[in-house]
Short mmCIF file of C-alpha atoms and ligand atoms in Angstrom, two decimals:
data_model
loop_
_atom_site.label_atom_id
_atom_site.label_comp_id
_atom_site.label_asym_id
_atom_site.label_seq_id
_atom_site.Cartn_x
_atom_site.Cartn_y
_atom_site.Cartn_z
CA MET A 635 -41.21 61.13 55.80
CA ASP A 636 -42.35 60.40 59.04
CA LYS A 637 -38.99 59.07 59.62
CA LEU A 638 -35.66 60.92 59.89
CA LEU A 639 -32.23 59.43 60.99
CA LEU A 640 -29.05 61.67 61.99
CA ARG A 641 -25.98 59.77 61.26
CA GLY A 642 -22.77 60.07 62.79
CA GLY A 643 -23.00 63.40 64.64
CA ARG A 644 -21.66 63.81 68.24
CA ILE A 645 -24.95 63.73 70.17
CA ILE A 646 -24.55 65.25 73.48
CA ASP A 647 -27.72 65.16 76.06
CA PRO A 648 -26.64 66.53 79.22
CA SER A 649 -29.56 64.37 80.73
CA GLN A 650 -28.51 60.90 79.78
CA ASN A 651 -24.55 62.20 80.18
CA ILE A 652 -24.22 60.89 76.82
CA ASP A 653 -21.23 62.67 74.49
CA SER A 654 -20.53 60.25 71.73
CA GLU A 655 -20.39 59.91 68.02
CA MET A 656 -23.76 58.02 67.56
CA ASP A 657 -27.29 57.63 65.24
CA LEU A 658 -30.32 59.12 66.46
CA LEU A 659 -33.72 58.19 64.64
CA ILE A 660 -36.75 59.46 64.87
CA GLU A 661 -40.40 58.24 64.20
CA GLY A 662 -43.51 59.55 64.82
CA GLY A 663 -42.33 63.25 66.51
CA LYS A 664 -40.62 61.51 69.33
CA ILE A 665 -37.02 59.80 69.65
CA ALA A 666 -37.28 56.42 68.72
CA ALA A 667 -33.89 55.11 68.95
CA LEU A 668 -30.17 56.41 69.51
CA GLY A 669 -27.05 54.47 69.33
CA LYS A 670 -24.11 53.45 66.98
CA ASP A 671 -24.76 52.32 63.53
CA ILE A 672 -28.29 52.00 64.10
CA TYR A 673 -30.40 50.44 61.14
CA ARG A 674 -27.76 48.81 59.04
CA SER A 675 -29.46 48.33 56.30
CA GLY A 676 -30.78 44.81 55.84
CA VAL A 677 -28.25 44.05 59.06
CA ASP A 678 -30.04 44.62 62.23
CA SER A 679 -33.22 45.04 60.89
CA PRO A 680 -33.83 42.90 57.93
CA LYS A 681 -37.87 44.26 57.03
CA THR A 682 -36.25 47.42 57.39
CA SER A 683 -34.25 49.34 54.59
CA LEU A 684 -32.87 52.60 54.59
CA ALA A 685 -35.31 53.75 51.58
CA ASP A 686 -37.59 53.97 54.49
CA PHE A 687 -35.88 56.95 55.88
CA LYS A 688 -34.85 60.83 55.39
CA ILE A 689 -31.26 60.45 56.31
CA ILE A 690 -28.99 63.22 57.17
CA ASP A 691 -25.31 62.89 57.68
CA LEU A 692 -24.03 65.14 60.59
CA GLN A 693 -20.79 64.18 60.59
CA GLY A 694 -18.31 66.67 62.47
CA MET A 695 -21.68 68.32 63.62
CA VAL A 696 -23.27 68.49 67.78
CA VAL A 697 -26.31 66.83 67.97
CA ALA A 698 -28.09 68.41 71.34
CA PRO A 699 -31.47 68.27 72.44
CA GLY A 700 -33.74 71.84 71.33
CA LEU A 701 -32.68 75.23 73.35
CA ILE A 702 -35.02 76.31 75.44
CA ASP A 703 -34.65 79.84 76.10
CA MET A 704 -36.85 80.93 79.36
CA HIS A 705 -36.73 84.39 78.75
CA THR A 706 -37.92 86.20 75.11
CA HIS A 707 -39.84 88.97 74.55
CA LEU A 708 -42.19 87.97 71.75
CA ARG A 709 -44.50 91.73 71.76
CA GLU A 710 -47.51 90.40 70.59
CA PRO A 711 -50.02 91.30 71.18
CA GLY A 712 -49.80 95.14 71.14
CA PHE A 713 -46.32 95.95 69.94
CA GLU A 714 -46.49 93.72 66.64
CA TYR A 715 -44.62 96.51 64.99
CA ARG A 716 -41.63 95.51 67.62
CA GLU A 717 -42.34 91.66 66.83
CA THR A 718 -44.93 89.46 66.71
CA ILE A 719 -45.31 85.35 67.69
CA ARG A 720 -44.68 84.46 64.12
CA THR A 721 -41.34 86.19 63.43
CA GLY A 722 -40.07 85.63 66.92
CA SER A 723 -40.82 81.87 66.46
CA GLU A 724 -38.63 82.40 63.62
CA ALA A 725 -35.97 83.90 64.82
CA ALA A 726 -36.01 81.29 67.95
CA SER A 727 -36.12 78.45 65.18
CA HIS A 728 -33.29 80.19 62.75
CA GLY A 729 -31.50 80.93 66.52
CA GLY A 730 -31.72 76.94 66.70
CA PHE A 731 -34.42 77.58 69.90
CA THR A 732 -37.25 74.69 69.87
CA SER A 733 -38.82 76.13 72.70
CA VAL A 734 -39.28 79.49 73.99
CA ALA A 735 -41.10 81.08 77.33
CA CYS A 736 -42.46 84.36 76.49
CA MET A 737 -42.75 87.07 79.19
CA PRO A 738 -45.70 89.04 79.66
CA ASN A 739 -44.89 92.48 79.29
CA THR A 740 -47.04 93.06 76.37
CA ARG A 741 -50.11 94.99 75.72
CA PRO A 742 -52.49 94.15 76.95
CA VAL A 743 -50.00 92.46 79.66
CA ASN A 744 -50.14 88.56 79.92
CA ASP A 745 -52.30 88.46 83.24
CA ASN A 746 -55.33 86.88 82.57
CA ARG A 747 -56.14 83.71 80.65
CA SER A 748 -57.71 85.33 77.61
CA VAL A 749 -53.96 86.90 76.86
CA THR A 750 -52.48 83.37 78.20
CA GLU A 751 -54.39 81.60 75.74
CA PHE A 752 -54.12 83.88 72.34
CA ILE A 753 -50.30 83.25 72.87
CA ILE A 754 -50.91 79.88 72.41
CA ARG A 755 -53.55 79.93 70.20
CA ARG A 756 -51.18 82.12 67.87
CA ALA A 757 -48.11 80.35 68.36
CA ALA A 758 -49.85 77.06 67.52
CA GLU A 759 -50.70 78.39 64.44
CA CYS A 760 -47.11 79.81 63.32
CA ASN A 761 -46.15 75.84 64.12
CA LEU A 762 -42.57 76.58 64.24
CA ILE A 763 -41.45 76.22 67.76
CA ASN A 764 -42.94 75.57 71.17
CA VAL A 765 -44.19 78.89 73.30
CA TYR A 766 -44.61 78.96 76.72
CA PRO A 767 -46.24 82.19 77.85
CA ILE A 768 -45.36 83.30 81.07
CA ALA A 769 -48.02 85.48 83.33
CA ALA A 770 -47.46 88.56 85.33
CA ILE A 771 -47.46 88.37 88.74
CA SER A 772 -49.54 91.38 89.34
CA ARG A 773 -52.58 92.61 87.46
CA GLY A 774 -50.81 95.01 84.24
CA SER A 775 -47.38 94.21 86.17
CA GLU A 776 -48.40 97.41 88.12
CA GLY A 777 -47.32 95.62 91.81
CA VAL A 778 -50.21 95.73 93.61
CA THR A 779 -52.80 92.90 93.42
CA LEU A 780 -51.94 89.63 92.41
CA THR A 781 -52.82 87.92 89.41
CA GLU A 782 -54.53 84.55 89.37
CA PHE A 783 -52.26 81.87 89.55
CA MET A 784 -54.34 78.76 89.52
CA ASP A 785 -56.62 80.34 86.71
CA LEU A 786 -53.39 81.12 84.31
CA LYS A 787 -51.77 77.92 85.11
CA ASP A 788 -54.84 76.26 84.08
CA ALA A 789 -54.77 78.42 81.24
CA GLY A 790 -51.10 76.92 79.91
CA ALA A 791 -48.89 79.76 82.07
CA VAL A 792 -45.93 77.87 83.07
CA ALA A 793 -44.37 80.73 85.54
CA PHE A 794 -44.71 83.90 86.70
CA SER A 795 -42.96 87.24 86.11
CA ASP A 796 -43.48 91.02 86.06
CA ASP A 797 -39.89 91.23 84.09
CA GLY A 798 -39.15 94.41 82.99
CA LYS A 799 -40.33 96.24 86.44
CA PRO A 800 -39.36 94.71 89.73
CA VAL A 801 -41.83 93.22 92.54
CA THR A 802 -41.45 96.73 95.43
CA ASN A 803 -43.93 95.86 97.21
CA SER A 804 -41.95 93.03 99.83
CA ALA A 805 -45.67 91.48 101.32
CA LEU A 806 -46.28 91.09 97.55
CA MET A 807 -43.32 89.19 96.42
CA ARG A 808 -43.79 86.94 99.74
CA ARG A 809 -47.47 86.18 98.50
CA ALA A 810 -46.86 85.47 95.47
CA LEU A 811 -43.69 83.07 96.28
CA GLU A 812 -45.91 81.42 98.57
CA TYR A 813 -49.14 81.15 96.18
CA ALA A 814 -46.39 80.05 93.24
CA SER A 815 -45.08 77.23 95.01
CA SER A 816 -48.38 76.19 96.14
CA LEU A 817 -48.86 75.32 91.98
CA ASP A 818 -45.29 73.87 91.70
CA MET A 819 -44.80 76.98 89.19
CA PRO A 820 -41.99 79.41 89.49
CA ILE A 821 -41.62 83.15 89.98
CA ILE A 822 -39.22 84.89 87.68
CA SER A 823 -38.08 87.68 89.78
CA HIS A 824 -36.63 90.77 87.61
CA CYS A 825 -34.46 92.34 90.50
CA GLU A 826 -34.40 96.09 90.70
CA ASP A 827 -34.22 98.72 93.48
CA VAL A 828 -36.21 101.92 91.44
CA GLY A 829 -34.81 104.43 93.73
CA LEU A 830 -31.39 103.00 93.61
CA SER A 831 -31.90 102.82 89.34
CA ALA A 832 -33.92 105.90 89.17
CA GLY A 833 -33.18 108.07 86.08
CA GLY A 834 -30.25 105.84 85.25
CA THR A 835 -29.54 104.77 81.43
CA ILE A 836 -26.30 103.22 81.55
CA ASN A 837 -24.05 101.35 84.25
CA GLU A 838 -23.10 103.82 87.56
CA GLY A 839 -19.04 104.37 86.43
CA LEU A 840 -16.64 105.56 84.56
CA VAL A 841 -18.08 105.09 81.29
CA SER A 842 -21.44 107.06 82.85
CA THR A 843 -19.22 109.81 83.92
CA GLU A 844 -17.41 109.88 80.71
CA LEU A 845 -20.94 110.15 78.92
CA GLY A 846 -22.07 112.37 81.24
CA LEU A 847 -25.18 110.13 81.63
CA ALA A 848 -26.76 109.46 85.01
CA GLY A 849 -25.75 106.17 86.26
CA ILE A 850 -27.63 102.66 87.48
CA PRO A 851 -25.20 101.03 89.88
CA ALA A 852 -24.77 97.78 90.86
CA MET A 853 -26.30 97.72 93.94
CA ALA A 854 -29.46 98.28 92.41
CA GLU A 855 -29.37 94.73 91.26
CA ASP A 856 -27.87 93.60 94.39
CA VAL A 857 -30.15 95.14 97.18
CA MET A 858 -33.07 93.13 95.15
CA VAL A 859 -31.41 90.27 94.63
CA ALA A 860 -30.88 89.97 98.64
CA ARG A 861 -34.28 90.92 99.58
CA ASP A 862 -35.77 88.64 97.09
CA ILE A 863 -33.33 85.65 98.55
CA LEU A 864 -34.30 86.40 101.71
CA ILE A 865 -37.85 86.38 101.09
CA SER A 866 -37.20 82.78 99.39
CA GLU A 867 -34.94 81.43 102.53
CA PHE A 868 -38.43 82.62 104.61
CA THR A 869 -40.95 81.26 102.64
CA GLY A 870 -38.83 77.94 101.95
CA THR A 871 -40.27 78.49 98.19
CA VAL A 872 -38.49 78.65 94.70
CA LEU A 873 -37.22 81.70 93.26
CA HIS A 874 -35.63 82.14 89.52
CA ILE A 875 -33.55 85.45 89.29
CA ALA A 876 -33.77 87.05 86.00
CA HIS A 877 -31.12 88.30 83.85
CA VAL A 878 -27.98 88.56 86.20
CA SER A 879 -25.67 91.30 85.08
CA THR A 880 -23.28 91.99 88.73
CA ALA A 881 -20.69 90.32 90.76
CA GLY A 882 -22.67 91.33 93.80
CA ALA A 883 -26.04 88.91 92.76
CA VAL A 884 -23.79 86.04 91.69
CA ARG A 885 -21.73 85.90 95.23
CA LEU A 886 -25.68 86.51 96.73
CA ILE A 887 -26.94 83.44 94.62
CA ARG A 888 -24.00 81.31 95.20
CA ASP A 889 -23.88 81.82 98.75
CA ALA A 890 -27.33 81.10 99.34
CA ARG A 891 -27.44 77.77 96.92
CA ALA A 892 -24.96 77.00 99.81
CA ARG A 893 -27.44 77.41 102.24
CA GLY A 894 -29.59 75.72 100.54
CA VAL A 895 -32.33 78.58 99.10
CA LYS A 896 -34.12 77.48 96.31
CA VAL A 897 -32.79 80.18 94.20
CA THR A 898 -32.01 79.22 90.29
CA ALA A 899 -30.57 82.50 88.21
CA GLU A 900 -30.16 82.82 84.53
CA THR A 901 -27.67 85.50 82.76
CA ALA A 902 -27.87 86.83 78.85
CA PRO A 903 -25.20 86.58 76.58
CA HIS A 904 -24.60 90.62 76.72
CA TYR A 905 -23.43 89.97 80.13
CA PHE A 906 -20.54 88.30 79.65
CA SER A 907 -19.55 89.30 76.03
CA LEU A 908 -19.71 93.39 76.77
CA THR A 909 -19.03 95.75 79.56
CA ASP A 910 -20.63 98.93 79.05
CA GLU A 911 -17.59 100.26 77.22
CA ALA A 912 -20.40 98.92 74.49
CA ALA A 913 -22.67 102.32 75.07
CA LYS A 914 -19.27 104.95 74.73
CA GLU A 915 -20.09 105.90 71.14
CA PHE A 916 -23.78 106.56 72.77
CA ASP A 917 -24.72 103.67 71.09
CA THR A 918 -28.62 102.52 71.78
CA ASN A 919 -27.91 99.10 71.15
CA ALA A 920 -25.94 98.78 74.23
CA LYS A 921 -28.79 100.22 75.96
CA VAL A 922 -30.19 97.49 78.00
CA TYR A 923 -31.80 96.89 81.64
CA PRO A 924 -30.22 95.84 83.44
CA PRO A 925 -27.26 97.40 81.72
CA LEU A 926 -23.57 96.49 80.54
CA ARG A 927 -21.51 96.36 83.90
CA SER A 928 -17.75 96.73 83.90
CA MET A 929 -15.24 93.74 83.63
CA GLU A 930 -15.33 92.65 86.90
CA ASP A 931 -18.66 91.87 86.42
CA VAL A 932 -18.44 90.03 83.56
CA MET A 933 -15.53 87.87 85.31
CA ALA A 934 -17.91 87.25 88.06
CA ILE A 935 -20.32 86.37 85.71
CA LYS A 936 -18.43 83.66 84.05
CA GLU A 937 -17.23 82.39 87.44
CA GLY A 938 -20.88 81.88 88.31
CA LEU A 939 -21.73 80.03 84.82
CA ARG A 940 -18.52 77.94 85.41
CA ASP A 941 -19.24 76.70 88.88
CA GLY A 942 -23.09 76.65 88.89
CA ALA A 943 -24.12 79.73 90.36
CA ILE A 944 -25.98 80.09 87.59
CA ALA A 945 -27.86 77.80 85.75
CA ALA A 946 -29.15 78.99 82.94
CA ILE A 947 -28.56 81.50 79.71
CA ALA A 948 -31.10 83.07 78.58
CA SER A 949 -31.66 85.55 75.33
CA ASP A 950 -33.67 88.29 76.89
CA HIS A 951 -34.57 88.75 73.36
CA ALA A 952 -35.70 92.04 73.45
CA PRO A 953 -36.41 93.59 69.81
CA HIS A 954 -37.70 96.80 69.21
CA ALA A 955 -37.99 99.09 66.03
CA ILE A 956 -35.77 101.39 64.46
CA THR A 957 -37.74 104.68 66.12
CA ASP A 958 -37.52 103.44 69.22
CA LYS A 959 -33.32 103.21 69.07
CA GLU A 960 -32.78 105.83 67.13
CA VAL A 961 -33.17 108.53 69.43
CA GLU A 962 -31.26 110.33 72.27
CA PHE A 963 -29.48 107.93 74.45
CA GLU A 964 -31.75 108.97 77.17
CA TYR A 965 -35.05 108.30 75.57
CA ALA A 966 -34.08 105.08 73.35
CA ALA A 967 -35.89 101.83 74.08
CA SER A 968 -33.49 99.41 76.51
CA GLY A 969 -33.17 95.76 75.51
CA ILE A 970 -30.97 93.64 72.89
CA ALA A 971 -32.75 91.12 70.43
CA GLY A 972 -31.11 88.35 70.72
CA LEU A 973 -32.39 84.69 69.83
CA GLU A 974 -30.14 84.67 66.89
CA THR A 975 -27.10 85.53 68.52
CA ALA A 976 -26.95 83.55 71.75
CA LEU A 977 -25.80 80.46 70.44
CA ALA A 978 -22.78 81.88 69.05
CA LEU A 979 -22.06 84.13 72.18
CA SER A 980 -22.48 81.44 74.43
CA LEU A 981 -20.47 79.12 72.35
CA LYS A 982 -17.22 81.25 72.97
CA LEU A 983 -17.52 80.09 76.82
CA VAL A 984 -16.69 77.09 75.23
CA THR A 985 -13.81 78.31 73.22
CA ASP A 986 -12.36 80.16 76.13
CA GLY A 987 -12.20 77.30 78.05
CA ILE A 988 -15.09 78.11 80.66
CA LEU A 989 -17.46 75.55 80.13
CA THR A 990 -17.80 72.43 78.53
CA LEU A 991 -20.04 71.30 75.27
CA ASN A 992 -21.82 69.46 77.59
CA GLN A 993 -22.39 72.18 80.39
CA LEU A 994 -23.49 74.94 77.85
CA ILE A 995 -26.14 72.41 76.49
CA GLU A 996 -27.42 71.88 80.12
CA LYS A 997 -27.65 75.73 80.82
CA MET A 998 -29.55 76.37 77.14
CA SER A 999 -31.52 73.32 77.64
CA THR A 1000 -31.64 70.87 80.43
CA ASN A 1001 -31.63 73.05 82.87
CA PRO A 1002 -34.18 75.81 81.71
CA ALA A 1003 -36.50 72.63 81.38
CA ARG A 1004 -35.96 71.75 84.96
CA ILE A 1005 -36.35 75.27 86.41
CA LEU A 1006 -39.71 75.06 83.90
CA HIS A 1007 -40.99 71.62 84.77
CA LEU A 1008 -41.18 71.30 80.70
CA ALA A 1009 -40.59 67.70 79.18
CA LYS A 1010 -38.24 68.73 77.17
CA GLY A 1011 -34.46 69.15 77.45
CA THR A 1012 -33.95 65.60 76.73
CA LEU A 1013 -33.02 62.70 73.94
CA ARG A 1014 -34.12 60.39 76.16
CA VAL A 1015 -36.02 57.35 73.70
CA GLY A 1016 -39.82 58.63 74.09
CA ALA A 1017 -39.40 62.14 74.50
CA ASP A 1018 -40.29 64.68 71.92
CA ALA A 1019 -37.84 64.95 69.23
CA ASP A 1020 -36.83 68.37 69.80
CA ILE A 1021 -33.37 68.89 68.47
CA THR A 1022 -31.06 71.38 67.43
CA VAL A 1023 -27.75 70.42 65.34
CA VAL A 1024 -24.94 72.91 65.83
CA ASP A 1025 -22.39 73.25 63.15
CA PRO A 1026 -19.65 74.33 66.04
CA GLU A 1027 -16.98 75.50 63.44
CA LYS A 1028 -18.92 77.61 61.21
CA VAL A 1029 -17.95 80.87 61.03
CA TRP A 1030 -20.49 83.86 60.30
CA THR A 1031 -20.84 87.63 60.24
CA VAL A 1032 -23.93 88.97 62.11
CA ASP A 1033 -25.87 91.03 59.07
CA PRO A 1034 -29.54 92.91 59.73
CA GLN A 1035 -30.65 91.53 56.39
CA GLY A 1036 -29.82 87.83 57.81
CA LEU A 1037 -31.85 88.63 61.32
CA ARG A 1038 -35.32 86.51 61.00
CA SER A 1039 -36.30 89.13 64.45
CA LYS A 1040 -37.74 92.24 63.32
CA GLY A 1041 -35.30 93.62 65.74
CA LYS A 1042 -32.08 94.42 64.38
CA ASN A 1043 -31.53 95.97 67.48
CA SER A 1044 -28.25 94.88 68.46
CA PRO A 1045 -24.80 95.73 69.25
CA PHE A 1046 -23.34 92.22 68.11
CA LEU A 1047 -23.76 93.66 64.59
CA GLY A 1048 -20.70 93.49 62.28
CA TRP A 1049 -19.55 90.83 64.80
CA THR A 1050 -18.11 87.41 63.54
CA LEU A 1051 -18.74 84.75 65.53
CA LYS A 1052 -18.30 81.01 65.03
CA GLY A 1053 -21.11 78.47 65.52
CA LYS A 1054 -24.41 78.00 64.15
CA ALA A 1055 -27.39 76.41 64.55
CA ILE A 1056 -28.13 74.36 61.40
CA LEU A 1057 -30.70 72.16 61.77
CA THR A 1058 -33.85 73.14 64.02
CA ILE A 1059 -36.49 69.70 64.50
CA VAL A 1060 -39.43 70.47 66.86
CA GLY A 1061 -41.42 67.31 67.42
CA GLY A 1062 -39.59 65.29 64.77
CA GLU A 1063 -40.15 68.27 62.14
CA ILE A 1064 -37.34 70.09 60.44
CA LYS A 1065 -38.57 73.61 60.98
CA HIS A 1066 -34.92 75.68 60.05
CA GLN A 1067 -32.63 74.14 57.97
O1 LIG B 1244 -33.67 95.77 78.79
C1 LIG B 1244 -34.77 95.37 78.94
N1 LIG B 1244 -35.67 95.25 78.07
N2 LIG B 1244 -34.77 94.98 79.87
C2 LIG B 1244 -36.10 94.69 80.53
O2 LIG B 1244 -36.60 94.21 81.62
C3 LIG B 1244 -37.32 95.07 79.98
C4 LIG B 1244 -36.91 94.38 77.89
C5 LIG B 1244 -38.72 94.62 76.97
O3 LIG B 1244 -39.50 94.48 77.01
O4 LIG B 1244 -37.98 95.53 75.90
ZN1 LIG B 1245 -36.68 90.61 80.07
#
């Protein structure tokens, strides 16, 4: 059926300042109307009867613009044993995401238009969610030569990043920022001073000392965030900082924004839900880069989310195979599969009074759309009908069998969480229910 009426849900759309119990009508893949008791059969539109619609009653549910994950690793091409565009799209849809932007650290690296086009084509065949490729800043993400930004933009890339690795050469970062801004494209920076992080597998602190593991100091992130802010301030161009994990980075970003530097930032749910204590039993599912930090860092991340220093929450979904993780801590791959737990972990910020539901949706939909220049993240009439319906009260347990992702590498397995996407609609079509 072409027409879908979502009736009686709590519609929250930060892009229009709406938070109200209303109906929402979808027609032809677009949002057709929004209002109280629209289409009371035979009253408002005598020619239309309710029989013309598929109707879903959503009393007590939250109806939001489709969630957008601006930092996902889909692993295809090259690492299909970890995830494919199809399984990643299924996981996204199951987690309430209607769009994801995928990082280029595939094999081959997404550093040329044939890879970008391949990802777009595969995603279209899967026909589950919108997939926006992020192309590499440098060839092979090796930090030496810039990729063909114009060609990659033309092929459909929405941003540039060497995520997984920092751009260590400051001159290359400067050129990347200048060139990207001339194309109105964001640079997403993985901030790591590799000299300071070298050899480390966990946050440098009490836990690393107790476990006898080499630590990664918070400074390894802070130093690079400071450098990138300085370069962005010099060039006057936009910069987005990926996966912020430290109190120092939050402070640097907040201060820079106050000075007018065009810097935005994201964090991931594990950075406000866990500390380095999670790795205490040498649990490789808690191994991630940047590493889980101290309680002071967790508090600072929450404060940064609250005061707006951090604009977005992204999953940094990094699926790995069991064989990547069931090895000694030093040798284990880093990363957390996060697409299916991101929403519930983030809703805890609302329960805890750190964010309003409106602010949370801003950080998981409206702001990522704005940063990536996507015509998404809104329930405006005429917009694509990408919608996430959330049952905020649904209590569920994270069970590896229940995850659609191939990656079961989560430190949240066995956790009982509250809040779940019950309906994911993309372009007016129900993709998950
Ligand atoms: O833990 C991580 N995993 N951090 C990164 O930066 C990359 C990611 C991956 O691709 O597995
Ligand atoms: Zn990443």
